[in-house]
C-alpha cells in the first residue's frame, strides 16, 4: 500500500515539474519596440529605441546635438523627440514593466519544500518529515494562464504603439504652433513698426498745424494697441517654443540651440482623398485591436475564474522517517545513525482542498461577468465610433486645407493687388501717406490670418494621420483674425456614402 502511494506521489510531483517547466511565459521589450517601429513606421521612421546603457544614452545625445545644429523641421522634431525625450523613454520602461508583469502572470508559482524534525525530550525517538507540494489548480490551468498572458503581452504592444502615436502627434502639433507663433510675431513686429511711424508722423504734422488733435490721438491709440499686441505675441511665441522644448525633452543648453524655420511648410499640392480615408476603416486600426484585445482578455479571465473561484487544491508528496534509540544507548540520535537504533520510513501524498463554506465566489464571478460585458460593449462602441471620428477628423483637415488655400490663392493676391494700386495712387498724389500706411496694416493682418489658417491645417493634418492609425484626435478649425470678403471654396467633406 505504501509503495502504491509512493508511486502516485512521484507521478503527481513529476507532472507538476513538467507543467511548471512548460508554463514559463517570456517577454522581451525589444520585440515590442521592433513591432511598434514596423506597425507605425509613419510616426517613428524606425527610430524608436530604449536606451539601457550609458553608452547608448551618450550616442543619442550626440545624435540630438546634430539635429539641433540645423533649423529643426517637423520630421526632425519627431526624430529628436524619439532620441532625446525622457518621457518617451519612461513610456518604454513602463511598457517593459507591464509586459514583464503580463509574462509573469502566465507562469506557475514555485513549488514548496517543507522539512520538519520532531524529537522527544530525551531524543529517544526522532521523526523527520519532508514535503514537496504545489498548487494542483495552478498546473491544470496553465493553458488558460498562458493564453491570458499572451493576450496581455499583445495588449502591451498595442498600448506602446498607441502611446507613441499620441506622443508623436503632440510633437507635430506643437512644432506647428511654435513655428506659426514665431512667424506671427514677425508680422506683429511689422505692424508695430508701421504704427510707430504713423504715430510719429501724426505728432509732427499736428505740431505744424497740418493734422488735428483727434486724428493724431487715433494714430497714437493704434500704436499703443500694437505695442500691447506685440507683448502678447512675444509671450505666445515663447510659450509655444517652451511647450515644444518640453515635448522634445530639451535641457536648458539644448533650448538655447533650438532654431525653428522662419515659416510653415507650403500646402500640399492635393489633399488626402476620401477614398484613402475609407481604406483605414478596418480591423487593423489600433483602437479596434485594443478593444478586441480587452474583450478577449476579459473573456479568458472569466473562463478561468469560473473554475478558480469555486475551489483551490494543493497536492503534495510527503515522506517520513522515524529513528528509535535502543535502551542503554547514550548520546543524541541523528538521522543516519545505525548503531543501537532502528528506523522506519513511510511515504505518501496529500491533497488540500479549500472548502467553499462561507464564500462561494459568487461576487468574484459577477465581477468577471461585468468586466466581460463592459469589454464587449466597449468593443462595439469602438467599432461604431470609427466612422464618425474619421468623418470629423477629415472635415477639420479638409476645411483647414480649403481655407488655407483660399487665403493663398484668393485673399492674399487680392490684398497684393490693392497694395500695388494704392502705391500707384500715392505716387500720383491721389492718396496720402496715412491711407497708404493703413493699407499696409491691412495687408499684414491678412498675412497673419493666412498664417493662422495654414497652422490650423497642419495641426488638423497631424490629427488626421493619428486618426487614420486608430488614435482619434480632434482638431479645431476656428475663424481666423483677418477679414474674408471673397467666397470660400465649397468644402468636399467625407460623406457617409464613402464609408
Coordinates of C-alpha atoms in Angstrom, one line a residue:
X1 CA 0.0 0.0 0.0
X2 CA 2.9 2.3 0.9
X3 CA 4.6 1.6 -2.4
X4 CA 1.4 2.4 -4.4
X5 CA 1.1 5.7 -2.6
X6 CA 4.8 6.5 -3.2
X7 CA 4.4 5.8 -6.9
X8 CA 1.3 8.0 -7.2
X9 CA 3.0 10.8 -5.3
X10 CA 6.0 10.7 -7.5
X11 CA 3.8 10.8 -10.6
X12 CA 2.0 13.9 -9.3
X13 CA 5.3 15.6 -8.4
X14 CA 6.7 14.8 -11.9
X15 CA 3.6 16.1 -13.6
X16 CA 3.9 19.3 -11.6
X17 CA 7.5 19.8 -12.6
X18 CA 6.8 19.2 -16.3
X19 CA 3.9 21.6 -16.3
X20 CA 6.0 24.2 -14.5
X21 CA 8.8 23.9 -17.0
X22 CA 6.4 24.2 -19.9
X23 CA 4.4 27.1 -18.4
X24 CA 7.1 29.8 -18.5
X25 CA 6.0 32.8 -20.5
X26 CA 8.6 35.2 -21.6
X27 CA 8.7 38.9 -22.7
X28 CA 11.3 41.0 -24.5
X29 CA 10.9 44.8 -24.7
X30 CA 13.0 44.7 -27.9
X31 CA 10.2 42.7 -29.6
X32 CA 7.6 45.4 -28.6
X33 CA 9.9 48.2 -29.8
X34 CA 10.6 46.5 -33.2
X35 CA 6.9 45.7 -33.7
X36 CA 6.0 49.3 -33.0
X37 CA 8.6 50.6 -35.4
X38 CA 7.1 48.4 -38.1
X39 CA 3.4 49.0 -37.2
X40 CA 3.5 52.8 -37.0
X41 CA 6.5 53.5 -39.3
X42 CA 4.9 56.7 -40.5
X43 CA 5.3 58.0 -36.9
X44 CA 8.7 56.6 -35.8
X45 CA 10.5 56.0 -39.1
X46 CA 12.2 53.1 -37.3
X47 CA 13.8 55.5 -34.7
X48 CA 12.1 54.2 -31.5
X49 CA 14.6 52.7 -29.1
X50 CA 15.1 52.1 -25.4
X51 CA 18.4 53.3 -24.1
X52 CA 19.6 51.0 -21.4
X53 CA 23.3 51.8 -21.1
X54 CA 25.3 55.0 -20.6
X55 CA 27.0 54.4 -24.0
X56 CA 23.6 54.3 -25.7
X57 CA 22.5 57.4 -24.0
X58 CA 25.7 59.3 -24.9
X59 CA 25.2 58.2 -28.6
X60 CA 21.7 59.5 -28.5
X61 CA 22.9 62.8 -27.0
X62 CA 25.4 63.2 -29.9
X63 CA 22.7 62.5 -32.4
X64 CA 20.4 65.1 -30.8
X65 CA 23.2 67.7 -31.0
X66 CA 23.5 67.0 -34.7
X67 CA 19.8 67.6 -35.2
X68 CA 19.9 70.9 -33.2
X69 CA 22.8 72.2 -35.4
X70 CA 20.3 73.0 -38.2
X71 CA 16.8 74.6 -38.2
X72 CA 14.5 72.0 -36.9
X73 CA 11.9 70.8 -39.3
X74 CA 8.8 68.8 -38.4
X75 CA 10.2 65.4 -39.2
X76 CA 13.5 66.3 -37.5
X77 CA 11.5 67.3 -34.4
X78 CA 9.9 63.9 -34.2
X79 CA 13.3 62.2 -34.6
X80 CA 14.7 64.5 -31.9
X81 CA 11.8 63.6 -29.5
X82 CA 12.4 59.9 -30.1
X83 CA 16.1 60.3 -29.4
X84 CA 16.0 62.8 -26.6
X85 CA 12.7 62.8 -24.7
X86 CA 12.8 61.3 -21.2
X87 CA 9.0 61.0 -21.4
X88 CA 9.3 58.6 -24.3
X89 CA 12.0 56.6 -22.5
X90 CA 9.7 56.4 -19.5
X91 CA 6.9 55.2 -21.6
X92 CA 9.1 52.4 -23.0
X93 CA 10.3 51.4 -19.5
X94 CA 6.7 51.3 -18.2
X95 CA 5.8 49.1 -21.2
X96 CA 8.7 46.9 -20.3
X97 CA 7.4 46.5 -16.8
X98 CA 3.8 45.9 -18.0
X99 CA 5.0 43.2 -20.4
X100 CA 7.1 41.5 -17.7
X101 CA 4.1 41.5 -15.4
X102 CA 2.0 40.0 -18.1
X103 CA 4.5 37.3 -18.8
X104 CA 4.8 36.6 -15.0
X105 CA 1.0 36.1 -14.8
X106 CA 1.4 33.1 -17.2
X107 CA 3.9 31.3 -15.0
X108 CA 3.2 28.6 -12.4
X109 CA 4.0 29.6 -8.8
X110 CA 7.1 27.8 -7.5
X111 CA 6.6 24.6 -5.6
X112 CA 7.1 24.4 -1.8
X113 CA 9.5 22.2 0.0
X114 CA 9.0 21.7 3.7
X115 CA 11.3 20.0 6.2
X116 CA 10.2 19.1 9.7
X117 CA 12.1 17.4 12.6
X118 CA 10.4 16.3 15.8
X119 CA 12.1 14.7 18.8
X120 CA 11.2 13.6 22.3
X121 CA 12.8 15.3 25.3
X122 CA 15.4 12.6 25.7
X123 CA 15.9 12.1 21.9
X124 CA 14.8 8.5 22.3
X125 CA 12.7 9.0 19.1
X126 CA 13.2 11.4 16.2
X127 CA 10.8 11.9 13.4
X128 CA 11.8 13.7 10.2
X129 CA 9.2 14.7 7.6
X130 CA 9.8 16.1 4.1
X131 CA 7.0 17.6 1.9
X132 CA 7.1 18.7 -1.7
X133 CA 3.8 20.5 -2.6
X134 CA 2.4 22.6 -5.4
X135 CA -0.9 24.0 -6.4
X136 CA -2.8 21.4 -8.5
X137 CA -5.1 24.0 -10.0
X138 CA -2.0 26.1 -10.9
X139 CA -0.9 23.1 -13.0
X140 CA -4.3 22.3 -14.5
X141 CA -4.9 25.9 -15.5
X142 CA -1.6 26.5 -17.2
X143 CA -3.1 26.7 -20.7
X144 CA -5.6 29.3 -19.6
X145 CA -3.0 31.4 -17.9
X146 CA -0.7 31.2 -20.9
X147 CA -3.5 32.4 -23.2
X148 CA -4.3 35.2 -20.9
X149 CA -0.6 36.2 -20.6
X150 CA -0.2 36.1 -24.4
X151 CA -3.2 38.4 -24.8
X152 CA -1.8 40.8 -22.1
X153 CA 1.5 40.9 -23.9
X154 CA -0.2 41.6 -27.2
X155 CA -2.2 44.3 -25.5
X156 CA 1.1 45.8 -24.2
X157 CA 2.3 46.0 -27.8
X158 CA -0.8 47.9 -28.9
X159 CA -0.6 50.2 -25.9
X160 CA 3.0 51.1 -26.8
X161 CA 2.1 51.8 -30.4
X162 CA -0.8 53.9 -29.3
X163 CA 1.3 55.9 -26.8
X164 CA 3.9 56.5 -29.5
X165 CA 1.3 57.8 -31.9
X166 CA -0.1 60.1 -29.3
X167 CA 3.3 61.5 -28.4
X168 CA 4.5 62.0 -32.0
X169 CA 1.2 63.7 -32.8
X170 CA 1.7 66.1 -29.9
X171 CA 5.2 66.9 -31.1
X172 CA 4.0 67.5 -34.6
X173 CA 1.2 69.8 -33.5
X174 CA 3.5 71.6 -31.0
X175 CA 6.1 72.2 -33.8
X176 CA 3.4 73.7 -36.0
X177 CA 2.2 76.0 -33.2
X178 CA 5.7 77.1 -32.3
X179 CA 6.6 77.9 -35.9
X180 CA 3.3 79.7 -36.5
X181 CA 3.7 81.7 -33.3
X182 CA 7.2 82.8 -34.3
X183 CA 6.0 83.7 -37.8
X184 CA 3.1 85.7 -36.4
X185 CA 5.5 87.5 -34.1
X186 CA 7.5 88.7 -37.1
X187 CA 4.4 90.2 -38.7
X188 CA 3.2 91.7 -35.4
X189 CA 6.6 93.5 -35.1
X190 CA 6.0 94.9 -38.6
X191 CA 2.6 96.1 -37.5
X192 CA 4.1 97.9 -34.5
X193 CA 6.8 99.4 -36.7
X194 CA 4.2 100.7 -39.0
X195 CA 2.2 102.1 -36.1
X196 CA 5.2 103.8 -34.6
X197 CA 6.0 105.5 -37.9
X198 CA 2.4 106.6 -38.3
X199 CA 2.2 107.9 -34.7
X200 CA 5.4 109.9 -35.0
X201 CA 4.3 111.4 -38.3
X202 CA 1.0 112.4 -36.9
X203 CA 2.7 114.1 -33.9
X204 CA 4.9 116.1 -36.2
X205 CA 2.1 117.1 -38.5
X206 CA 0.0 118.2 -35.6
X207 CA 2.9 120.3 -34.4
X208 CA 3.0 122.3 -37.6
X209 CA -0.8 122.5 -37.8
X210 CA -1.4 120.1 -40.6
X211 CA -3.2 117.5 -38.5
X212 CA -6.0 117.6 -36.0
X213 CA -5.5 116.5 -32.4
X214 CA -8.3 113.9 -32.8
X215 CA -6.6 112.3 -35.9
X216 CA -3.3 112.3 -34.0
X217 CA -4.8 110.6 -31.0
X218 CA -6.3 107.9 -33.2
X219 CA -2.9 107.1 -34.6
X220 CA -1.5 107.1 -31.1
X221 CA -4.1 104.6 -29.9
X222 CA -3.3 102.3 -32.8
X223 CA 0.4 102.4 -31.8
X224 CA -0.5 101.7 -28.2
X225 CA -2.6 98.7 -29.2
X226 CA 0.1 97.4 -31.5
X227 CA 2.6 97.6 -28.6
X228 CA 0.3 95.5 -26.4
X229 CA -0.3 93.0 -29.1
X230 CA 3.4 92.7 -29.6
X231 CA 3.9 91.8 -26.0
X232 CA 1.2 89.1 -26.2
X233 CA 2.7 87.8 -29.4
X234 CA 6.1 87.5 -27.8
X235 CA 4.8 85.6 -24.9
X236 CA 2.8 83.3 -27.2
X237 CA 5.9 82.6 -29.3
X238 CA 7.9 81.9 -26.1
X239 CA 5.1 79.7 -24.6
X240 CA 4.8 77.6 -27.8
X241 CA 8.5 77.3 -28.1
X242 CA 8.8 76.1 -24.5
X243 CA 6.0 73.6 -24.9
X244 CA 7.8 72.2 -27.9
X245 CA 11.0 72.1 -25.9
X246 CA 9.3 70.1 -23.1
X247 CA 7.9 67.6 -25.6
X248 CA 11.3 67.2 -27.1
X249 CA 12.9 66.7 -23.7
X250 CA 15.4 69.5 -24.2
X251 CA 17.6 70.8 -21.3
X252 CA 18.5 74.4 -20.8
X253 CA 21.6 74.2 -23.1
X254 CA 19.6 72.4 -25.8
X255 CA 16.8 75.0 -25.7
X256 CA 19.4 77.7 -26.4
X257 CA 20.5 75.7 -29.5
X258 CA 16.9 75.2 -30.8
X259 CA 16.3 77.1 -34.1
X260 CA 13.0 76.8 -35.9
X261 CA 12.2 77.5 -39.5
X262 CA 11.1 81.0 -40.4
X263 CA 7.8 79.9 -41.8
X264 CA 5.5 76.9 -42.0
X265 CA 5.7 74.4 -44.9
X266 CA 3.7 75.1 -48.0
X267 CA 0.4 73.4 -48.5
X268 CA 0.5 70.0 -50.3
X269 CA -0.5 70.0 -54.0
X270 CA -3.6 68.0 -53.3
X271 CA -5.4 67.0 -50.1
X272 CA -5.9 63.4 -49.0
X273 CA -9.0 62.0 -50.8
X274 CA -12.0 60.4 -49.0
X275 CA -11.2 57.0 -50.7
X276 CA -7.9 57.0 -49.0
X277 CA -9.6 57.6 -45.6
X278 CA -12.1 54.8 -46.2
X279 CA -9.3 52.3 -46.6
X280 CA -8.3 52.8 -43.0
X281 CA -11.6 51.8 -41.6
X282 CA -10.7 48.2 -40.9
X283 CA -9.8 45.8 -38.1
X284 CA -6.1 46.8 -38.3
X285 CA -6.8 50.1 -36.5
X286 CA -5.1 50.4 -33.1
X287 CA -8.3 51.4 -31.3
X288 CA -10.2 48.4 -32.7
X289 CA -7.4 46.0 -31.9
X290 CA -7.0 47.3 -28.4
X291 CA -10.7 47.0 -27.7
X292 CA -10.7 43.5 -29.2
X293 CA -7.7 42.5 -27.0
X294 CA -9.5 43.8 -23.9
X295 CA -12.5 41.7 -24.9
X296 CA -10.5 38.6 -25.4
X297 CA -8.6 39.1 -22.1
X298 CA -11.8 39.6 -20.2
X299 CA -13.3 36.5 -21.8
X300 CA -10.3 34.4 -20.9
X301 CA -10.2 35.7 -17.3
X302 CA -13.9 35.0 -17.0
X303 CA -13.4 31.4 -18.1
X304 CA -10.5 30.8 -15.7
X305 CA -12.5 32.5 -12.9
X306 CA -15.3 30.0 -13.3
X307 CA -13.0 27.3 -12.0
X308 CA -10.7 29.1 -9.6
X309 CA -13.4 31.0 -7.7
X310 CA -15.1 27.7 -6.6
X311 CA -12.2 25.7 -5.1
X312 CA -8.5 25.5 -4.7
X313 CA -6.5 22.3 -4.5
X314 CA -2.9 21.8 -3.2
X315 CA -1.1 18.5 -4.0
X316 CA 2.0 17.2 -2.2
X317 CA 4.3 14.3 -1.8
X318 CA 5.4 13.5 1.8
X319 CA 8.0 11.2 3.3
X320 CA 8.5 10.5 6.9
X321 CA 11.3 8.7 8.8
X322 CA 11.3 7.7 12.5
X323 CA 14.5 6.9 14.3
X324 CA 14.3 5.0 17.6
X325 CA 17.2 4.5 20.0
X326 CA 17.7 1.3 21.9
X327 CA 17.6 1.5 25.7
X328 CA 21.1 2.0 27.3
X329 CA 22.5 3.9 24.3
X330 CA 23.8 7.3 25.1
X331 CA 24.1 10.4 23.1
X332 CA 21.7 12.2 20.8
X333 CA 20.3 10.3 17.9
X334 CA 20.9 11.8 14.5
X335 CA 19.5 10.7 11.1
X336 CA 21.6 8.1 9.5
X337 CA 22.8 6.6 12.8
X338 CA 22.7 2.8 12.7
X339 CA 24.4 1.7 16.0
X340 CA 21.9 0.8 18.6
X341 CA 18.9 2.3 16.8
X342 CA 16.1 1.4 14.4
X343 CA 14.4 3.4 11.7
X344 CA 11.1 3.2 10.0
X345 CA 10.1 5.1 6.8
X346 CA 6.8 5.9 5.2
X347 CA 5.8 8.0 2.1
X348 CA 2.6 9.1 0.5
X349 CA 0.7 12.0 -1.0
X350 CA -1.7 14.5 0.4
X351 CA -4.4 16.8 -1.1
X352 CA -5.6 20.1 0.5
X353 CA -9.0 21.4 -0.6
X354 CA -10.4 24.8 0.1
X355 CA -13.9 24.3 1.3
X356 CA -16.3 27.0 0.0
X357 CA -18.2 27.2 3.2
X358 CA -18.6 31.0 3.7
X359 CA -17.6 32.3 0.2
X360 CA -18.8 30.5 -2.9
X361 CA -17.0 33.1 -5.1
X362 CA -20.3 34.5 -6.5
X363 CA -19.2 38.1 -6.2
X364 CA -15.9 37.4 -8.0
X365 CA -17.7 35.7 -10.8
X366 CA -20.2 38.6 -11.0
X367 CA -17.3 41.0 -11.3
X368 CA -15.7 38.9 -14.1
X369 CA -19.1 38.8 -15.9
X370 CA -19.4 42.6 -15.5
X371 CA -15.9 43.2 -16.9
X372 CA -16.5 40.9 -19.8
X373 CA -19.8 42.6 -20.6
X374 CA -18.2 46.1 -20.3
X375 CA -15.4 45.0 -22.7
X376 CA -17.9 43.7 -25.2
X377 CA -19.8 46.9 -25.2
X378 CA -16.6 49.0 -25.4
X379 CA -15.6 46.9 -28.4
X380 CA -19.0 47.5 -30.1
X381 CA -18.8 51.2 -29.2
X382 CA -15.3 51.5 -30.8
X383 CA -16.5 49.9 -34.0
X384 CA -19.5 52.2 -34.2
X385 CA -17.5 55.4 -33.5
X386 CA -14.7 54.7 -36.0
X387 CA -16.6 56.1 -39.0
X388 CA -17.9 59.2 -37.1
X389 CA -14.5 60.1 -35.7
X390 CA -12.9 59.7 -39.1
X391 CA -15.5 61.9 -40.7
X392 CA -15.0 64.6 -38.1
X393 CA -11.2 64.5 -38.4
X394 CA -11.4 64.6 -42.2
X395 CA -13.8 67.5 -42.1
X396 CA -11.3 69.5 -40.0
X397 CA -8.5 68.5 -42.3
X398 CA -10.3 69.4 -45.5
X399 CA -11.7 72.6 -44.1
X400 CA -8.3 73.7 -43.0
X401 CA -6.9 72.9 -46.4
X402 CA -9.6 74.7 -48.3
X403 CA -9.4 77.8 -46.0
X404 CA -5.6 78.0 -46.2
X405 CA -5.7 77.5 -50.0
X406 CA -8.3 80.2 -50.2
X407 CA -6.1 82.7 -48.4
X408 CA -3.1 81.7 -50.6
X409 CA -4.9 81.8 -53.9
X410 CA -7.7 84.4 -53.4
X411 CA -7.3 86.8 -50.5
X412 CA -3.5 87.4 -50.5
X413 CA -3.4 88.0 -54.3
X414 CA -6.3 90.5 -53.9
X415 CA -4.5 92.2 -51.0
X416 CA -1.4 92.5 -53.1
X417 CA -3.3 94.0 -56.0
X418 CA -4.9 96.6 -53.7
X419 CA -1.4 97.4 -52.3
X420 CA 0.0 97.9 -55.8
X421 CA -2.9 100.1 -56.8
X422 CA -2.6 102.2 -53.6
X423 CA 1.2 102.7 -54.2
X424 CA 0.3 104.0 -57.8
X425 CA -2.3 106.3 -56.3
X426 CA 0.2 107.5 -53.7
X427 CA 2.8 108.2 -56.3
X428 CA 0.1 110.1 -58.3
X429 CA -0.7 112.1 -55.1
X430 CA -4.2 110.8 -55.1
X431 CA -4.0 109.4 -51.6
X432 CA -1.9 110.5 -48.6
X433 CA 0.7 108.6 -46.6
X434 CA -1.7 107.7 -43.9
X435 CA -4.0 105.9 -46.3
X436 CA -1.0 104.1 -47.7
X437 CA 0.1 103.0 -44.2
X438 CA -3.4 101.9 -43.3
X439 CA -3.4 99.7 -46.3
X440 CA -0.1 98.3 -45.3
X441 CA -1.5 97.4 -41.9
X442 CA -4.5 95.6 -43.5
X443 CA -2.1 93.6 -45.7
X444 CA -0.1 92.5 -42.7
X445 CA -3.3 91.5 -40.9
X446 CA -4.4 89.4 -43.9
X447 CA -1.0 87.7 -43.9
X448 CA -1.3 86.9 -40.2
X449 CA -4.7 85.4 -40.8
X450 CA -3.2 83.3 -43.6
X451 CA -0.5 82.1 -41.2
X452 CA -3.2 81.1 -38.7
X453 CA -5.2 79.2 -41.4
X454 CA -2.0 77.4 -42.5
X455 CA -1.2 76.4 -38.9
X456 CA -4.7 75.1 -38.4
X457 CA -4.4 72.9 -41.5
X458 CA -1.1 71.4 -40.4
X459 CA -2.4 70.7 -36.9
X460 CA -5.5 69.1 -38.5
X461 CA -3.3 67.1 -40.8
X462 CA -1.3 65.7 -37.8
X463 CA -4.6 64.8 -36.1
X464 CA -5.9 63.1 -39.2
X465 CA -2.8 60.9 -39.5
X466 CA -3.3 59.8 -35.9
X467 CA -7.0 59.1 -36.5
X468 CA -6.2 57.0 -39.6
X469 CA -3.9 54.9 -37.5
X470 CA -6.5 54.3 -34.8
X471 CA -5.9 57.1 -32.3
X472 CA -8.7 59.6 -32.9
X473 CA -7.7 63.2 -32.3
X474 CA -10.0 66.1 -32.9
X475 CA -8.6 69.3 -34.5
X476 CA -10.5 72.6 -34.2
X477 CA -10.8 74.8 -37.2
X478 CA -11.6 78.3 -35.9
X479 CA -12.2 81.5 -37.7
X480 CA -9.1 83.4 -38.5
X481 CA -8.4 87.0 -37.5
X482 CA -8.4 88.5 -41.0
X483 CA -11.5 89.8 -42.8
X484 CA -12.5 87.4 -45.6
X485 CA -14.6 89.1 -48.2
X486 CA -14.3 86.6 -51.1
X487 CA -16.4 83.4 -51.2
X488 CA -14.7 80.4 -49.7
X489 CA -14.4 77.2 -51.8
X490 CA -17.1 74.6 -51.3
X491 CA -15.7 72.1 -48.9
X492 CA -15.6 68.5 -50.0
X493 CA -16.4 66.6 -46.8
X494 CA -16.2 62.9 -46.2
X495 CA -19.8 61.7 -46.5
X496 CA -21.5 58.6 -45.3
X497 CA -21.6 57.1 -48.8
X498 CA -17.8 56.8 -48.9
X499 CA -17.8 54.5 -46.0

